Amino acid sequence: MTSLRKAPRLKSLVFLLLCIPALFSFKAADKQYRETIDLSGRWQFAPDEKNANIGQKLLSPTFADSILLPGTTDTNHKGRKNDTRTTMHLNRNYVYEGPAWYRKEVVIPANWKSRSIFLFMERTKPTKVWVDGQFAGESILLESPQEYDLSRLLTPGRHIITLCIDNNAKRTPYGGVHMYSDDTQTNWNGVIGRFCLEASAPLHITDLQVTPDIENKKAVCRIKLNRAPKSGNVSLELFISKEENGKTEALSPAGFTLKSDSTLTATYNFSDISLWDEYHQPLYKINAVVSDGKQADNRTATFGMRKFATRGTQFTINGKTTFLRGKHDGCVFPLTGFPPMDTARWMRVFRIAKSYGINHYRFHTWCPPEAAFTAADHLGIYLQPELPFWGGLDADSTATMLTKEGIALLKSYANHPSFVMFGMGNEIWSGHERVKKVLTALKQSDSRPLYSEGSNNNIGYAPSIDEEDFHVAARTPFAHDSILTHIRLIHAFCDSKDGGILNTVSPSTQINYDYGVNHINKPLISHEIGQYQVYPDYKEIAKYTGVLNAANLEEFRDRLTKADMIDQNQAFTKASGALAALCYRAEIEAALRTKGMAGFHLLDLQDYPGQGTALVGILDAFM
C-alpha cells in the first residue's frame, strides 16, 4: 500500500528528469554571448550637398540640426522642399542628394573592455565613419548590412561617432536601378533598419552558412572565425530547433571538438526531416556556439530542408516539378520611399500576392531586406533578388563592385529557404564577358541558389550562356524577326517584323510559346508579361500621406476635369481594368499551356508608378 501511494510521486520525478534535457536544450539554443547598444534615436545632422568644409565639420563640437534615425532625409523633412511636378513618377516632398553628416555621442560600458565592437547599419548608402575624429573606414554596400570594426577606437567611456552618408547617384555607376531610382524606391539618404553597436568576444564568428542535404537528412554547417584559436582544439556546439505549425521543438544538440582553424565545418544529422516548399513551411533555427576554453561566441541562422533545382526545362522543389507564377517587384512603397524593414508588413504584402496565386517574386535590380526573406520563409514564396545593375557592364571597376555586392548579399541572406534564385541585373545590353565573370565568381562563392545571367538581356536577343542555370527573356534569339520567338503576348518594343502576338494574332485558347521554349535547353521564365495599363482611380490620391505625393495623378485628373469628363472616372477605371484583367488572363493561360515552360514574371500585380506612370497593376501602388 505504501509503495502504491509513492508511485505517483515516482512517476512525477521520472517525468521531471526526462524533461530536464529538453528544457536545457531550449535554454542552450537561445544562449547569446553578444551585447548590443541601440543607436536609434536623435542624431546631430549637417547637410553638405556641395561637399564642402569636411574637415571643419569633423572638428566642430556640434552640428546645428538634428534628425531621427533609423529614418531618411525624406521622413525627417530635410533637404529642398520639392516644388516641381512631373508625370514621369510620384513626386518627393523633400529632395536631398549628396553627402550628409550625422553625429552621436555613445557611452561604452566598462565590461566591453578588450571586446570586439562592431557598428551595424542594416541598410544605408555609401558611408564613411569616424570615431572621435579618427577615420575608421568606408563602405559602398547597398543591398547588405554595412559592418565596421571599431574595436580599436571604442574603449570604455564616452566617444563621438560621425557618419558621412552620400546618396549622390553618380557614386554608384549602376544605371537607373531600383535601389536608387526616384521611379520607385527614391534616392533617400539615411539609415533604415537595425542600427546598433555589437560587442563580442575577441575570438568570434564572422560567418555562418548552412547547406541542407535532404537526400541524406543532414545539414552541413560552415563557420568562419576572425582568426584561428591559439589553442590546439576548439569546441563547437550546434543547437537546432524546428518550428512547424505554430509549435517549436528542440532537437538533440550536437557537439564537436575540432582542430583549431579559422574555418570550421560540421555536419548535423537529423533522425527525420520536414521539407519546406510553397505549401508547407517548417523552419529550422541553428545556434552555433564556438569556444576555445576561455571565451565563447555564437551566431544564429534560419534555414529550411529543401532542394530547389532544375530538371530539363523546368524547376523542381524537393524533386517535384513546380511552375513559377511570379511577380515583378520594383520596391514600390509610397508612404516611406523605402521597403519595410519589419516582418509583419512584408507578411501583409506576400499574403496579398499569394491570394492571387503568386508563388514567386523577382526583385528588379534590388534586394529586399532580411525581413522580406523571413516573411517569405514563413509563407512559402520563392525569391529572386538581383544585383543593382541595369545597362552595359563596360568597366572592370563596376564589375568588381558588383562582385563584392553579390558576395556580401549571399553571406547575408542565402541561408533563407526562400532565397532560391539570383539574377545579375536587368536588360544588360553589353559587357557580357564581365557579367559572366561576376556570375562565375558568385557561383564559386555560393552554389546554393540557381543563377541567371540577367533578365531579358539585349531585349531577349542574347542567347543563354552555359554558366547560367535558368534563362529570363521576353523572346528567344532565333528567327528573331518573327513572333514565333516571343514568349509573352505583348512586346513593349514591338520591333519584330509583325509586332507582338497580341497585335498580330486573333485571341485564342490555342496560343502557346512552344517554339521559343524548345530552343532553350534550361528553364525559361517569361520576362515582365502583361504591361496592360489601367486608367487611374483618382480616389487613390488621398492615400499619399507620406514622403511621396501623387502630383502625376493630380495632373491627369486635372486634364480629365478640363475635358469635362471627370464624372466618368470610375467608368474609365472599371472598363480599362476589366480589359487588363482579360489580357493578363490570356498571358497567364498561354504560359500555363506551354509544355516545358518554367514560369513567368508579371509586370505587374500592382501599379508601377515610374517610367511615365505605368499603372499596369490590377492592384494600386499600395497593393
Coordinates of C-alpha atoms in Angstrom, one line a residue:
M1 CA 0.0 0.0 0.0
T2 CA 2.8 2.4 0.9
S3 CA 4.6 1.7 -2.4
L4 CA 1.4 2.4 -4.3
R5 CA 1.0 5.8 -2.6
K6 CA 4.5 6.7 -3.6
A7 CA 4.1 5.6 -7.2
P8 CA 2.6 9.0 -8.4
R9 CA 5.5 10.9 -6.9
L10 CA 7.9 8.5 -8.5
K11 CA 6.3 9.0 -11.9
S12 CA 6.4 12.7 -11.5
L13 CA 10.1 12.6 -10.6
V14 CA 10.8 10.4 -13.7
F15 CA 8.8 12.8 -15.9
L16 CA 10.7 15.8 -14.5
L17 CA 14.0 14.1 -15.1
L18 CA 13.0 13.3 -18.7
C19 CA 12.0 17.0 -19.2
I20 CA 15.4 18.4 -18.0
P21 CA 17.3 17.7 -21.2
A22 CA 14.6 19.3 -23.3
L23 CA 14.5 22.3 -21.1
F24 CA 18.2 22.6 -21.2
S25 CA 18.2 22.3 -25.0
F26 CA 15.7 25.1 -25.3
K27 CA 17.8 27.3 -23.0
A28 CA 21.1 26.5 -24.7
A29 CA 19.5 27.0 -28.1
D30 CA 18.7 30.6 -27.1
K31 CA 22.0 31.4 -25.4
Q32 CA 23.5 34.6 -26.6
Y33 CA 27.1 35.7 -26.0
R34 CA 26.8 39.2 -27.6
E35 CA 25.6 42.5 -26.2
T36 CA 24.3 45.5 -28.2
I37 CA 23.8 49.2 -27.8
D38 CA 20.8 50.5 -29.8
L39 CA 21.8 53.6 -31.8
S40 CA 18.3 54.5 -32.8
G41 CA 17.1 58.0 -31.8
R42 CA 18.1 61.6 -32.3
W43 CA 21.4 62.3 -34.1
Q44 CA 23.0 65.6 -34.9
F45 CA 22.7 66.4 -38.5
A46 CA 24.5 68.7 -41.0
P47 CA 23.7 68.8 -44.8
D48 CA 26.6 69.0 -47.2
E49 CA 25.1 68.7 -50.7
K50 CA 28.0 70.7 -52.1
N51 CA 30.6 68.5 -50.4
A52 CA 32.4 71.4 -48.7
N53 CA 34.1 72.0 -45.3
I54 CA 34.5 68.3 -44.4
G55 CA 37.4 68.9 -42.0
Q56 CA 35.6 71.8 -40.3
K57 CA 32.5 69.7 -39.8
L58 CA 34.6 66.9 -38.2
L59 CA 36.2 69.2 -35.8
S60 CA 33.1 71.1 -34.9
P61 CA 31.8 70.2 -31.4
T62 CA 28.2 70.0 -32.5
F63 CA 26.0 70.2 -35.7
A64 CA 23.3 72.8 -35.7
D65 CA 20.4 70.5 -36.8
S66 CA 19.2 67.0 -35.7
I67 CA 17.5 64.0 -37.3
L68 CA 15.8 60.8 -36.2
L69 CA 17.5 57.5 -37.2
P70 CA 16.6 55.0 -38.4
G71 CA 15.0 57.2 -41.0
T72 CA 15.8 59.2 -44.0
T73 CA 16.1 62.9 -45.0
D74 CA 12.7 62.5 -46.6
T75 CA 11.0 61.1 -43.5
N76 CA 12.7 63.9 -41.4
H77 CA 11.7 66.6 -43.9
K78 CA 15.3 67.6 -44.6
G79 CA 16.6 68.9 -47.9
R80 CA 15.0 71.1 -50.5
K81 CA 11.2 71.4 -50.4
N82 CA 10.2 70.0 -53.8
D83 CA 8.0 72.4 -55.8
T84 CA 8.4 70.7 -59.1
R85 CA 5.8 68.4 -60.7
T86 CA 6.5 65.5 -63.1
T87 CA 4.2 63.0 -64.6
M88 CA 7.1 60.5 -65.0
H89 CA 6.7 59.2 -61.5
L90 CA 5.5 60.0 -58.0
N91 CA 6.9 63.2 -56.6
R92 CA 9.1 63.5 -53.5
N93 CA 8.0 66.2 -50.9
Y94 CA 11.7 66.8 -50.0
V95 CA 14.7 66.2 -52.2
Y96 CA 18.3 65.7 -50.9
E97 CA 21.2 64.3 -52.9
G98 CA 24.8 64.4 -51.8
P99 CA 26.8 63.9 -48.6
A100 CA 25.1 64.4 -45.3
W101 CA 26.7 64.3 -41.8
Y102 CA 25.4 62.5 -38.7
R103 CA 26.9 62.6 -35.3
K104 CA 26.1 61.0 -31.9
E105 CA 27.8 60.5 -28.5
V106 CA 27.9 57.0 -27.2
V107 CA 29.0 55.6 -23.9
I108 CA 30.9 52.3 -24.0
P109 CA 30.4 50.2 -20.8
A110 CA 33.3 49.0 -18.7
N111 CA 32.6 45.4 -19.4
W112 CA 33.2 45.9 -23.1
K113 CA 36.9 46.4 -22.5
S114 CA 39.0 44.3 -24.8
R115 CA 36.0 43.0 -26.7
S116 CA 35.4 43.2 -30.4
I117 CA 33.0 46.0 -31.2
F118 CA 31.1 46.5 -34.5
L119 CA 28.9 49.2 -35.9
F120 CA 26.0 47.6 -37.7
M121 CA 23.8 49.5 -40.2
E122 CA 21.2 47.3 -41.8
R123 CA 20.7 49.4 -44.9
T124 CA 22.1 52.7 -46.0
K125 CA 24.0 54.3 -48.9
P126 CA 27.8 54.7 -49.4
T127 CA 29.3 55.7 -46.0
K128 CA 32.4 56.8 -44.2
V129 CA 32.8 56.5 -40.4
W130 CA 34.9 58.4 -37.9
V131 CA 35.3 57.9 -34.1
D132 CA 36.5 60.9 -32.1
G133 CA 37.7 62.4 -35.4
Q134 CA 39.7 59.3 -36.4
F135 CA 38.8 57.8 -39.7
A136 CA 37.5 54.2 -39.3
G137 CA 36.7 53.2 -42.9
E138 CA 34.2 53.3 -45.7
S139 CA 31.7 51.0 -47.4
I140 CA 29.7 51.1 -50.6
L141 CA 27.4 48.2 -49.9
L142 CA 23.8 48.9 -50.9
E143 CA 21.9 45.6 -50.6
S144 CA 23.5 44.2 -47.5
P145 CA 24.2 45.4 -44.0
Q146 CA 27.4 47.5 -43.5
E147 CA 29.6 46.5 -40.6
Y148 CA 32.5 48.4 -39.2
D149 CA 35.1 47.0 -36.8
L150 CA 35.6 49.8 -34.3
S151 CA 37.3 47.7 -31.6
R152 CA 40.5 49.7 -31.7
L153 CA 38.7 53.0 -31.3
L154 CA 35.8 52.3 -28.9
T155 CA 37.3 51.9 -25.4
P156 CA 35.1 52.2 -22.3
G157 CA 33.9 55.7 -21.8
R158 CA 32.4 58.5 -24.0
H159 CA 33.0 58.7 -27.7
I160 CA 31.7 60.6 -30.7
I161 CA 30.7 58.6 -33.8
T162 CA 30.4 60.6 -37.0
L163 CA 28.9 59.3 -40.2
C164 CA 29.0 60.7 -43.7
I165 CA 26.3 59.2 -45.9
D166 CA 26.5 60.1 -49.6
N167 CA 23.5 59.3 -51.8
N168 CA 24.9 61.1 -54.9
A169 CA 23.8 58.8 -57.7
K170 CA 27.0 59.4 -59.6
R171 CA 28.9 57.5 -56.9
T172 CA 27.1 54.3 -58.0
P173 CA 27.6 53.6 -61.7
Y174 CA 24.8 51.0 -61.9
G175 CA 22.2 52.8 -64.0
G176 CA 18.6 53.7 -63.0
V177 CA 18.3 50.7 -60.7
H178 CA 15.5 50.3 -58.2
M179 CA 18.0 50.5 -55.3
Y180 CA 18.3 54.2 -56.2
S181 CA 15.6 55.3 -58.6
D182 CA 13.0 58.0 -57.9
D183 CA 10.8 56.0 -60.2
T184 CA 10.1 53.7 -57.3
Q185 CA 12.1 53.5 -54.1
T186 CA 13.5 57.0 -54.3
N187 CA 17.1 58.0 -53.7
W188 CA 17.0 58.6 -50.0
N189 CA 19.8 59.5 -47.6
G190 CA 19.9 58.0 -44.1
V191 CA 19.9 54.6 -42.3
I192 CA 17.0 52.3 -42.2
G193 CA 16.5 49.0 -40.3
R194 CA 18.6 47.6 -37.4
F195 CA 21.2 50.2 -36.2
C196 CA 23.4 49.3 -33.3
L197 CA 26.8 48.6 -31.8
E198 CA 27.5 45.0 -31.1
A199 CA 30.2 43.5 -28.7
S200 CA 31.5 40.0 -28.9
A201 CA 34.5 38.0 -27.6
P202 CA 37.8 38.8 -29.3
L203 CA 37.6 35.4 -30.9
H204 CA 34.3 35.5 -32.7
I205 CA 32.2 34.1 -35.6
T206 CA 32.2 36.2 -38.7
D207 CA 30.0 34.0 -40.9
L208 CA 27.6 31.0 -40.5
Q209 CA 26.3 29.2 -43.6
V210 CA 24.1 26.1 -43.7
T211 CA 23.7 23.8 -46.7
P212 CA 20.7 21.4 -46.5
D213 CA 21.0 17.9 -47.9
I214 CA 17.6 16.4 -48.0
E215 CA 18.6 13.1 -49.6
N216 CA 20.9 12.3 -46.7
K217 CA 18.9 14.1 -44.0
K218 CA 21.7 16.3 -42.9
A219 CA 22.8 19.9 -42.8
V220 CA 26.4 21.0 -43.4
C221 CA 27.5 24.0 -41.3
R222 CA 30.4 26.2 -42.4
I223 CA 31.6 28.6 -39.7
K224 CA 34.2 31.3 -40.2
L225 CA 36.1 32.9 -37.3
N226 CA 38.0 36.1 -37.3
R227 CA 41.2 34.1 -36.6
A228 CA 42.3 30.6 -35.8
P229 CA 42.1 30.0 -32.0
K230 CA 45.5 29.8 -30.3
S231 CA 44.7 26.6 -28.6
G232 CA 45.1 23.3 -30.4
N233 CA 41.4 22.5 -30.5
V234 CA 38.1 24.4 -30.5
S235 CA 34.7 23.2 -29.3
L236 CA 31.6 23.7 -31.4
E237 CA 28.1 23.1 -30.3
L238 CA 25.1 23.1 -32.6
F239 CA 21.7 23.7 -31.1
I240 CA 18.8 23.1 -33.5
S241 CA 15.1 23.8 -33.1
K242 CA 12.3 23.3 -35.6
E243 CA 9.2 25.5 -35.9
E244 CA 6.2 23.9 -37.6
N245 CA 2.5 24.5 -37.4
G246 CA 3.0 27.1 -34.7
K247 CA 5.0 24.8 -32.5
T248 CA 8.7 24.9 -31.7
E249 CA 10.6 21.7 -30.9
A250 CA 14.1 21.4 -29.6
L251 CA 16.1 18.7 -31.4
S252 CA 19.1 16.9 -30.0
P253 CA 22.2 19.2 -29.8
A254 CA 25.4 18.1 -31.4
G255 CA 28.9 18.8 -30.0
F256 CA 32.2 18.7 -31.8
T257 CA 35.9 19.0 -30.9
L258 CA 37.7 20.4 -34.0
K259 CA 41.3 21.2 -34.9
S260 CA 42.0 24.9 -34.4
D261 CA 41.3 26.8 -37.7
S262 CA 39.7 29.9 -38.9
T263 CA 37.1 27.9 -40.9
L264 CA 35.1 25.1 -39.2
T265 CA 32.9 22.5 -40.9
A266 CA 30.5 20.3 -39.1
T267 CA 27.6 18.1 -40.2
Y268 CA 24.3 17.9 -38.3
N269 CA 22.5 14.6 -38.9
F270 CA 18.7 14.5 -38.5
S271 CA 16.7 11.5 -37.4
D272 CA 13.9 12.8 -39.5
I273 CA 13.2 16.0 -41.6
S274 CA 10.2 18.1 -42.6
L275 CA 10.5 19.6 -46.1
W276 CA 10.0 23.2 -47.0
D277 CA 8.1 24.4 -50.1
E278 CA 5.3 26.8 -51.0
Y279 CA 2.7 24.6 -49.3
H280 CA 4.5 23.7 -46.1
Q281 CA 7.0 25.9 -44.2
P282 CA 8.8 24.0 -41.4
L283 CA 11.7 26.2 -40.4
Y284 CA 14.9 25.2 -38.6
K285 CA 16.9 27.5 -36.4
I286 CA 20.5 26.9 -35.6
N287 CA 22.6 28.4 -32.8
A288 CA 26.3 27.7 -33.3
V289 CA 28.4 28.2 -30.2
V290 CA 32.3 28.3 -30.5
S291 CA 34.7 28.2 -27.6
D292 CA 38.4 27.9 -27.1
G293 CA 38.0 27.2 -23.4
K294 CA 38.5 30.8 -22.4
Q295 CA 36.0 32.7 -24.5
A296 CA 32.9 31.9 -26.4
D297 CA 30.8 33.4 -29.2
N298 CA 27.6 32.4 -31.1
R299 CA 25.7 33.1 -34.3
T300 CA 22.2 32.0 -35.3
A301 CA 20.6 31.4 -38.6
T302 CA 17.3 30.2 -40.0
F303 CA 17.2 27.6 -42.8
G304 CA 14.9 25.1 -44.4
M305 CA 15.3 21.5 -45.5
R306 CA 14.6 21.9 -49.2
K307 CA 16.2 21.4 -52.6
F308 CA 15.3 23.9 -55.4
A309 CA 16.8 22.6 -58.6
T310 CA 16.3 22.2 -62.4
R311 CA 15.2 19.2 -64.4
G312 CA 15.4 19.7 -68.1
T313 CA 13.5 23.0 -68.9
Q314 CA 11.6 23.2 -65.6
F315 CA 12.2 23.8 -61.9
T316 CA 11.8 21.3 -59.1
I317 CA 11.2 21.7 -55.4
N318 CA 12.2 18.6 -53.4
G319 CA 12.1 16.5 -56.6
K320 CA 8.6 17.7 -57.7
T321 CA 8.1 19.9 -60.7
T322 CA 7.0 23.4 -59.9
F323 CA 5.8 26.3 -62.1
L324 CA 6.8 29.8 -61.1
R325 CA 3.9 32.2 -61.0
G326 CA 6.0 35.3 -60.5
K327 CA 5.6 38.9 -59.8
H328 CA 8.0 41.7 -60.6
D329 CA 8.8 43.9 -57.6
G330 CA 10.3 47.4 -58.2
C331 CA 10.3 48.5 -54.5
V332 CA 7.1 50.4 -54.6
F333 CA 6.3 51.7 -51.1
P334 CA 4.8 55.2 -51.5
L335 CA 4.5 56.1 -47.8
T336 CA 8.1 55.7 -46.9
G337 CA 10.0 55.7 -50.2
F338 CA 11.9 52.6 -48.9
P339 CA 11.0 49.0 -48.2
P340 CA 9.5 47.7 -44.9
M341 CA 12.2 46.7 -42.5
D342 CA 9.9 44.6 -40.3
T343 CA 8.5 41.1 -41.0
A344 CA 4.8 42.0 -40.3
R345 CA 4.5 44.4 -43.2
W346 CA 6.2 42.0 -45.6
M347 CA 3.8 39.3 -44.4
R348 CA 0.9 41.5 -45.4
V349 CA 2.4 42.1 -48.9
F350 CA 3.2 38.5 -49.5
R351 CA -0.2 37.3 -48.2
I352 CA -2.0 39.6 -50.7
A353 CA 0.2 38.3 -53.6
K354 CA -0.3 34.7 -52.6
S355 CA -4.1 35.2 -52.5
Y356 CA -3.8 36.0 -56.3
G357 CA -1.8 32.8 -56.9
I358 CA 1.7 34.3 -56.8
N359 CA 4.4 31.9 -55.5
H360 CA 7.5 33.7 -56.8
Y361 CA 9.0 37.3 -56.6
R362 CA 11.6 38.7 -58.8
F363 CA 13.2 41.9 -57.3
H364 CA 14.1 44.1 -60.3
T365 CA 17.6 45.4 -59.7
W366 CA 17.4 45.4 -56.0
C367 CA 17.4 43.0 -53.0
P368 CA 14.9 43.2 -50.2
P369 CA 16.0 43.3 -46.5
E370 CA 16.2 40.5 -44.1
A371 CA 12.5 40.9 -43.0
A372 CA 11.3 40.1 -46.5
F373 CA 13.2 36.8 -46.6
T374 CA 11.9 35.9 -43.1
A375 CA 8.3 36.6 -44.2
A376 CA 8.8 34.6 -47.4
D377 CA 10.2 31.7 -45.3
H378 CA 7.0 31.6 -43.3
L379 CA 4.6 31.9 -46.2
G380 CA 6.4 29.8 -48.9
I381 CA 7.4 32.4 -51.6
Y382 CA 10.3 31.6 -53.9
L383 CA 12.5 34.8 -54.1
Q384 CA 14.9 36.0 -56.8
P385 CA 16.9 39.1 -55.8
E386 CA 19.0 40.8 -58.4
L387 CA 22.3 42.8 -58.3
P388 CA 21.7 46.6 -58.6
F389 CA 22.6 46.8 -62.3
W390 CA 20.8 47.9 -65.5
G391 CA 22.7 48.8 -68.6
G392 CA 26.1 47.9 -70.2
L393 CA 28.7 46.4 -67.9
D394 CA 31.6 48.2 -69.7
A395 CA 34.0 48.8 -66.8
D396 CA 36.1 46.3 -64.8
S397 CA 35.8 48.5 -61.8
T398 CA 32.0 48.3 -61.9
A399 CA 32.2 44.5 -62.3
T400 CA 34.4 44.3 -59.2
M401 CA 31.9 46.4 -57.2
L402 CA 29.1 44.2 -58.3
T403 CA 31.0 41.0 -57.3
K404 CA 31.6 42.4 -53.8
E405 CA 28.0 43.4 -53.6
G406 CA 26.9 39.9 -54.6
I407 CA 29.2 38.0 -52.2
A408 CA 28.0 40.2 -49.3
L409 CA 24.4 39.6 -50.3
L410 CA 24.8 35.8 -50.4
K411 CA 26.5 35.9 -47.0
S412 CA 23.7 37.9 -45.5
Y413 CA 20.6 36.1 -46.9
A414 CA 21.4 32.8 -48.6
N415 CA 20.6 30.7 -45.6
H416 CA 16.9 31.5 -46.0
P417 CA 14.9 28.7 -47.7
S418 CA 13.0 31.3 -49.7
F419 CA 16.2 32.5 -51.4
V420 CA 16.3 30.1 -54.3
M421 CA 17.4 32.2 -57.3
F422 CA 19.8 35.1 -58.1
G423 CA 20.0 37.4 -61.1
M424 CA 22.8 39.6 -62.4
G425 CA 20.6 42.5 -63.2
N426 CA 18.0 43.8 -65.7
E427 CA 18.3 44.1 -69.5
I428 CA 22.1 44.1 -69.7
W429 CA 23.0 45.1 -73.2
S430 CA 26.8 44.9 -73.3
G431 CA 29.8 43.7 -71.3
H432 CA 28.6 40.1 -71.2
E433 CA 32.1 38.7 -70.7
R434 CA 32.3 40.8 -67.5
V435 CA 28.8 39.6 -66.5
K436 CA 29.9 36.1 -67.0
K437 CA 32.9 36.6 -64.7
V438 CA 30.7 38.1 -62.0
L439 CA 28.3 35.2 -62.3
T440 CA 31.1 32.7 -62.1
A441 CA 32.7 34.3 -59.1
L442 CA 29.3 34.3 -57.2
K443 CA 28.6 30.7 -58.1
Q444 CA 32.1 29.7 -56.8
S445 CA 31.3 31.7 -53.6
D446 CA 27.9 30.1 -53.0
S447 CA 26.4 27.3 -55.1
R448 CA 23.1 27.1 -53.2
P449 CA 20.9 29.4 -55.3
L450 CA 20.3 29.0 -59.0
Y451 CA 21.7 31.8 -61.2
S452 CA 20.8 33.7 -64.3
E453 CA 23.0 36.0 -66.4
G454 CA 20.3 38.7 -66.2
S455 CA 16.7 39.4 -67.0
N456 CA 15.9 39.9 -70.7
N457 CA 19.5 40.8 -71.7
N458 CA 19.7 42.5 -75.1
I459 CA 15.8 42.6 -75.0
G460 CA 15.8 38.9 -75.5
Y461 CA 18.3 38.7 -78.3
A462 CA 21.1 37.4 -76.1
P463 CA 21.3 33.6 -76.0
S464 CA 21.5 31.6 -72.8
I465 CA 25.1 31.0 -71.7
D466 CA 26.4 27.8 -70.2
E467 CA 27.1 29.3 -66.8
E468 CA 23.5 30.3 -66.0
D469 CA 21.1 27.8 -64.5
F470 CA 17.9 29.4 -65.9
H471 CA 17.1 32.0 -68.5
V472 CA 14.8 35.0 -68.3
A473 CA 13.6 36.7 -71.5
A474 CA 10.7 38.1 -73.5
R475 CA 11.7 36.1 -76.5
T476 CA 14.4 33.7 -77.7
P477 CA 17.1 34.8 -80.2
F478 CA 16.1 32.5 -83.0
A479 CA 14.3 33.7 -86.2
H480 CA 14.3 37.0 -84.3
D481 CA 12.1 39.0 -86.7
S482 CA 9.2 36.6 -86.1
I483 CA 6.6 36.4 -83.4
L484 CA 7.4 32.6 -83.2
T485 CA 10.3 33.6 -80.9
H486 CA 8.1 35.6 -78.4
I487 CA 7.2 34.1 -75.0
R488 CA 4.8 36.8 -74.0
L489 CA 1.7 38.1 -75.9
I490 CA 2.7 41.8 -75.8
H491 CA 6.2 43.1 -76.6
A492 CA 6.9 46.5 -75.2
F493 CA 9.4 47.4 -78.1
C494 CA 7.3 45.8 -80.9
D495 CA 10.5 45.7 -83.0
S496 CA 9.8 42.3 -84.6
K497 CA 8.5 42.4 -88.2
D498 CA 5.0 41.5 -87.2
G499 CA 4.9 43.4 -83.8
G500 CA 3.8 41.4 -80.8
I501 CA 1.5 38.4 -80.7
L502 CA -1.3 40.4 -79.2
N503 CA -1.1 42.9 -82.1
T504 CA -0.9 40.2 -84.8
V505 CA -2.9 37.1 -83.9
S506 CA -6.6 36.8 -83.0
P507 CA -7.3 35.9 -79.4
S508 CA -7.3 32.1 -79.0
T509 CA -7.1 29.4 -76.4
Q510 CA -4.6 27.7 -78.6
I511 CA -1.7 30.2 -78.4
N512 CA 1.4 28.9 -76.7
Y513 CA 5.2 29.5 -76.7
D514 CA 6.3 26.0 -77.7
Y515 CA 8.7 27.3 -80.4
G516 CA 10.6 29.6 -78.1
V517 CA 10.8 27.2 -75.2
N518 CA 12.1 24.4 -77.5
H519 CA 15.1 26.5 -78.4
I520 CA 16.3 26.8 -74.8
N521 CA 17.7 23.7 -73.0
K522 CA 17.1 25.0 -69.5
P523 CA 14.3 26.6 -67.5
L524 CA 12.9 29.6 -69.3
I525 CA 11.0 32.3 -67.5
S526 CA 8.9 34.8 -69.5
H527 CA 10.0 38.4 -68.7
E528 CA 7.6 41.1 -67.4
I529 CA 4.5 39.7 -69.1
G530 CA 1.4 41.9 -69.2
Q531 CA 2.1 45.7 -69.1
Y532 CA -1.6 46.5 -69.6
Q533 CA -2.5 50.0 -68.4
V534 CA -5.5 50.6 -66.2
Y535 CA -6.9 54.2 -66.1
P536 CA -6.2 55.9 -62.7
D537 CA -8.8 55.9 -60.0
Y538 CA -8.3 59.4 -58.6
K539 CA -9.6 58.4 -55.2
E540 CA -6.2 56.9 -54.7
I541 CA -4.6 60.3 -54.5
A542 CA -5.8 60.7 -50.9
K543 CA -3.7 57.7 -49.9
Y544 CA -0.4 59.6 -50.4
T545 CA 0.1 60.8 -46.9
G546 CA 3.9 60.0 -46.6
V547 CA 7.1 61.1 -48.3
L548 CA 5.6 61.0 -51.8
N549 CA 2.7 62.9 -53.4
A550 CA 0.8 61.9 -56.4
A551 CA 1.3 65.1 -58.5
N552 CA 1.3 62.9 -61.6
L553 CA -2.1 61.6 -60.9
E554 CA -3.3 65.1 -60.0
E555 CA -2.2 66.3 -63.4
F556 CA -4.1 63.5 -65.1
R557 CA -7.1 64.3 -63.0
D558 CA -6.9 68.0 -63.9
R559 CA -6.7 67.1 -67.6
L560 CA -9.9 65.0 -67.3
T561 CA -11.6 67.8 -65.4
K562 CA -10.7 70.3 -68.1
A563 CA -12.2 68.0 -70.7
D564 CA -15.4 68.0 -68.6
M565 CA -15.2 64.2 -68.2
I566 CA -14.3 63.8 -64.5
D567 CA -17.7 62.3 -63.8
Q568 CA -16.7 59.3 -66.0
N569 CA -13.5 58.5 -63.9
Q570 CA -14.9 55.4 -62.3
A571 CA -16.3 54.1 -65.6
F572 CA -12.9 54.5 -67.3
T573 CA -11.1 52.7 -64.4
K574 CA -13.6 49.8 -64.4
A575 CA -13.6 49.4 -68.2
S576 CA -9.8 49.5 -68.6
G577 CA -9.3 47.3 -65.6
A578 CA -11.7 44.7 -67.0
L579 CA -9.8 44.7 -70.3
A580 CA -6.5 44.5 -68.5
A581 CA -7.7 41.5 -66.4
L582 CA -8.8 39.7 -69.6
C583 CA -5.4 40.4 -71.2
Y584 CA -3.5 39.2 -68.1
R585 CA -5.6 36.1 -68.1
A586 CA -4.7 35.4 -71.7
E587 CA -1.0 36.0 -70.9
I588 CA -1.0 33.6 -68.0
E589 CA -3.0 30.9 -69.7
A590 CA -0.7 30.9 -72.7
A591 CA 2.3 30.4 -70.4
L592 CA 0.5 27.6 -68.5
R593 CA -0.4 25.7 -71.6
T594 CA 3.2 25.8 -73.0
K595 CA 4.8 22.4 -72.5
G596 CA 8.1 22.6 -70.6
M597 CA 7.8 26.3 -69.7
A598 CA 9.3 27.1 -66.3
G599 CA 7.3 30.2 -65.3
F600 CA 6.6 33.9 -65.7
H601 CA 7.2 37.3 -64.1
L602 CA 4.1 39.6 -64.2
L603 CA 4.5 43.3 -64.8
D604 CA 2.7 43.6 -62.6
L605 CA 0.1 42.6 -60.0
Q606 CA 0.4 46.2 -58.6
D607 CA 0.9 49.5 -60.3
Y608 CA 4.4 50.6 -61.3
P609 CA 4.4 54.4 -60.7
G610 CA 7.6 55.1 -62.6
Q611 CA 8.7 55.3 -66.2
G612 CA 5.9 57.7 -67.2
T613 CA 3.4 56.4 -64.6
A614 CA 2.9 52.8 -65.7
L615 CA -0.3 51.9 -64.0
V616 CA -0.1 48.2 -65.1
G617 CA -1.5 46.6 -62.0
I618 CA -4.8 45.0 -61.1
L619 CA -4.0 46.5 -57.6
D620 CA -2.8 50.0 -56.9
A621 CA 0.7 51.0 -55.7
F622 CA -0.3 50.2 -52.1
M623 CA -1.2 46.6 -53.1

